[in-house]
Amino acid sequence: MSTRHILLGLLASGPSHGYDLKRRHDERFPQARPLAYGQVYTTLQRLVRNGLAEVDGTASDGGPERTAYRATEEGVRELARWAAQIVPPAPFVTNELFTKVVVAILTGGDADAYLLAQRAAHMCRVRELGALKTASSSDLTTVLSAEYALAHLDADLRWMTATAAQLTSLAAEVCPT
């Protein structure tokens, strides 16, 4: 995910300071990793340096001085180009779960126990997301984000079930005698 494009998207609705951008990011993308303040300000500096954003002013409002930023016309065009690009399916899928199963087999570990423990962790997260999705306080952004995460967890769980059923064959292929 492109932090610069996310910040440009948040700036598209009007000038904002870094603190507000971080807060809005974390609200709009509740299942994403929260942005660090340092990442927000570093990205804003790069956006300004590259002509995609500019300083709109500074104000203190009785607190610390805050600099507001706004997207430039070039920033708005860059955001539109990025938003219109189709995200291609990944040509290679890095799957840490699969890697750990193979490493367990290679090192004489218990791949089946690993899959059971990982399945339990996934199921715990499924329950958390299910509760979040159905909570009366959840807005549509939260619900849709939770549904996206649940779909990925479901795919992982189906893969774990299929892999567990084929561990003997996989072990024979990974460590031929």
mmCIF file of N, CA and C in Angstrom, residues 7-17 20-21 24 44 54 56 68-71 76:
data_model
loop_
_atom_site.group_PDB
_atom_site.id
_atom_site.type_symbol
_atom_site.label_atom_id
_atom_site.label_comp_id
_atom_site.label_asym_id
_atom_site.label_seq_id
_atom_site.Cartn_x
_atom_site.Cartn_y
_atom_site.Cartn_z
ATOM 1 N N LEU A 7 -2.154 9.443 1.919
ATOM 2 C CA LEU A 7 -2.152 10.808 2.453
ATOM 3 C C LEU A 7 -2.680 11.799 1.420
ATOM 4 N N LEU A 8 -2.319 11.618 0.161
ATOM 5 C CA LEU A 8 -2.876 12.487 -0.886
ATOM 6 C C LEU A 8 -4.399 12.337 -0.939
ATOM 7 N N GLY A 9 -4.875 11.113 -0.819
ATOM 8 C CA GLY A 9 -6.324 10.882 -0.816
ATOM 9 C C GLY A 9 -7.001 11.577 0.348
ATOM 10 N N LEU A 10 -6.371 11.540 1.520
ATOM 11 C CA LEU A 10 -6.938 12.215 2.685
ATOM 12 C C LEU A 10 -6.862 13.736 2.535
ATOM 13 N N LEU A 11 -5.825 14.223 1.858
ATOM 14 C CA LEU A 11 -5.696 15.669 1.617
ATOM 15 C C LEU A 11 -6.665 16.164 0.541
ATOM 16 N N ALA A 12 -7.180 15.251 -0.259
ATOM 17 C CA ALA A 12 -8.083 15.640 -1.346
ATOM 18 C C ALA A 12 -9.341 16.320 -0.826
ATOM 19 N N SER A 13 -9.729 16.004 0.390
ATOM 20 C CA SER A 13 -10.933 16.631 0.952
ATOM 21 C C SER A 13 -10.649 17.989 1.571
ATOM 22 N N GLY A 14 -9.387 18.407 1.583
ATOM 23 C CA GLY A 14 -9.043 19.727 2.110
ATOM 24 C C GLY A 14 -7.791 19.672 2.959
ATOM 25 N N PRO A 15 -7.271 20.842 3.295
ATOM 26 C CA PRO A 15 -6.033 20.919 4.070
ATOM 27 C C PRO A 15 -6.156 20.220 5.429
ATOM 28 N N SER A 16 -5.063 19.605 5.828
ATOM 29 C CA SER A 16 -5.002 18.917 7.116
ATOM 30 C C SER A 16 -3.576 18.953 7.631
ATOM 31 N N HIS A 17 -3.432 18.809 8.940
ATOM 32 C CA HIS A 17 -2.101 18.694 9.526
ATOM 33 C C HIS A 17 -1.811 17.213 9.782
ATOM 34 N N ASP A 20 -3.931 15.123 12.292
ATOM 35 C CA ASP A 20 -5.273 14.825 11.787
ATOM 36 C C ASP A 20 -5.222 13.752 10.697
ATOM 37 N N LEU A 21 -4.208 13.801 9.833
ATOM 38 C CA LEU A 21 -4.077 12.795 8.779
ATOM 39 C C LEU A 21 -3.866 11.404 9.371
ATOM 40 N N ARG A 24 -7.216 10.280 10.881
ATOM 41 C CA ARG A 24 -8.182 9.920 9.837
ATOM 42 C C ARG A 24 -7.789 8.621 9.139
ATOM 43 N N LEU A 44 4.850 13.479 4.249
ATOM 44 C CA LEU A 44 4.410 14.834 3.895
ATOM 45 C C LEU A 44 5.579 15.660 3.361
ATOM 46 N N GLU A 54 1.620 20.957 -0.656
ATOM 47 C CA GLU A 54 2.283 22.185 -0.235
ATOM 48 C C GLU A 54 1.750 22.595 1.130
ATOM 49 N N ASP A 56 -0.082 24.732 3.629
ATOM 50 C CA ASP A 56 -1.253 25.604 3.534
ATOM 51 C C ASP A 56 -1.233 26.682 4.609
ATOM 52 N N ALA A 68 -0.414 22.864 8.357
ATOM 53 C CA ALA A 68 -1.442 22.242 7.511
ATOM 54 C C ALA A 68 -0.888 22.089 6.102
ATOM 55 N N TYR A 69 -1.255 20.990 5.469
ATOM 56 C CA TYR A 69 -0.819 20.693 4.107
ATOM 57 C C TYR A 69 -2.044 20.536 3.225
ATOM 58 N N ARG A 70 -1.839 20.782 1.935
ATOM 59 C CA ARG A 70 -2.904 20.536 0.976
ATOM 60 C C ARG A 70 -2.289 19.953 -0.278
ATOM 61 N N ALA A 71 -3.084 19.206 -1.014
ATOM 62 C CA ALA A 71 -2.613 18.609 -2.269
ATOM 63 C C ALA A 71 -2.519 19.704 -3.324
ATOM 64 N N VAL A 76 -3.161 16.044 -7.095
ATOM 65 C CA VAL A 76 -4.495 15.542 -7.420
ATOM 66 C C VAL A 76 -4.434 14.696 -8.690
#
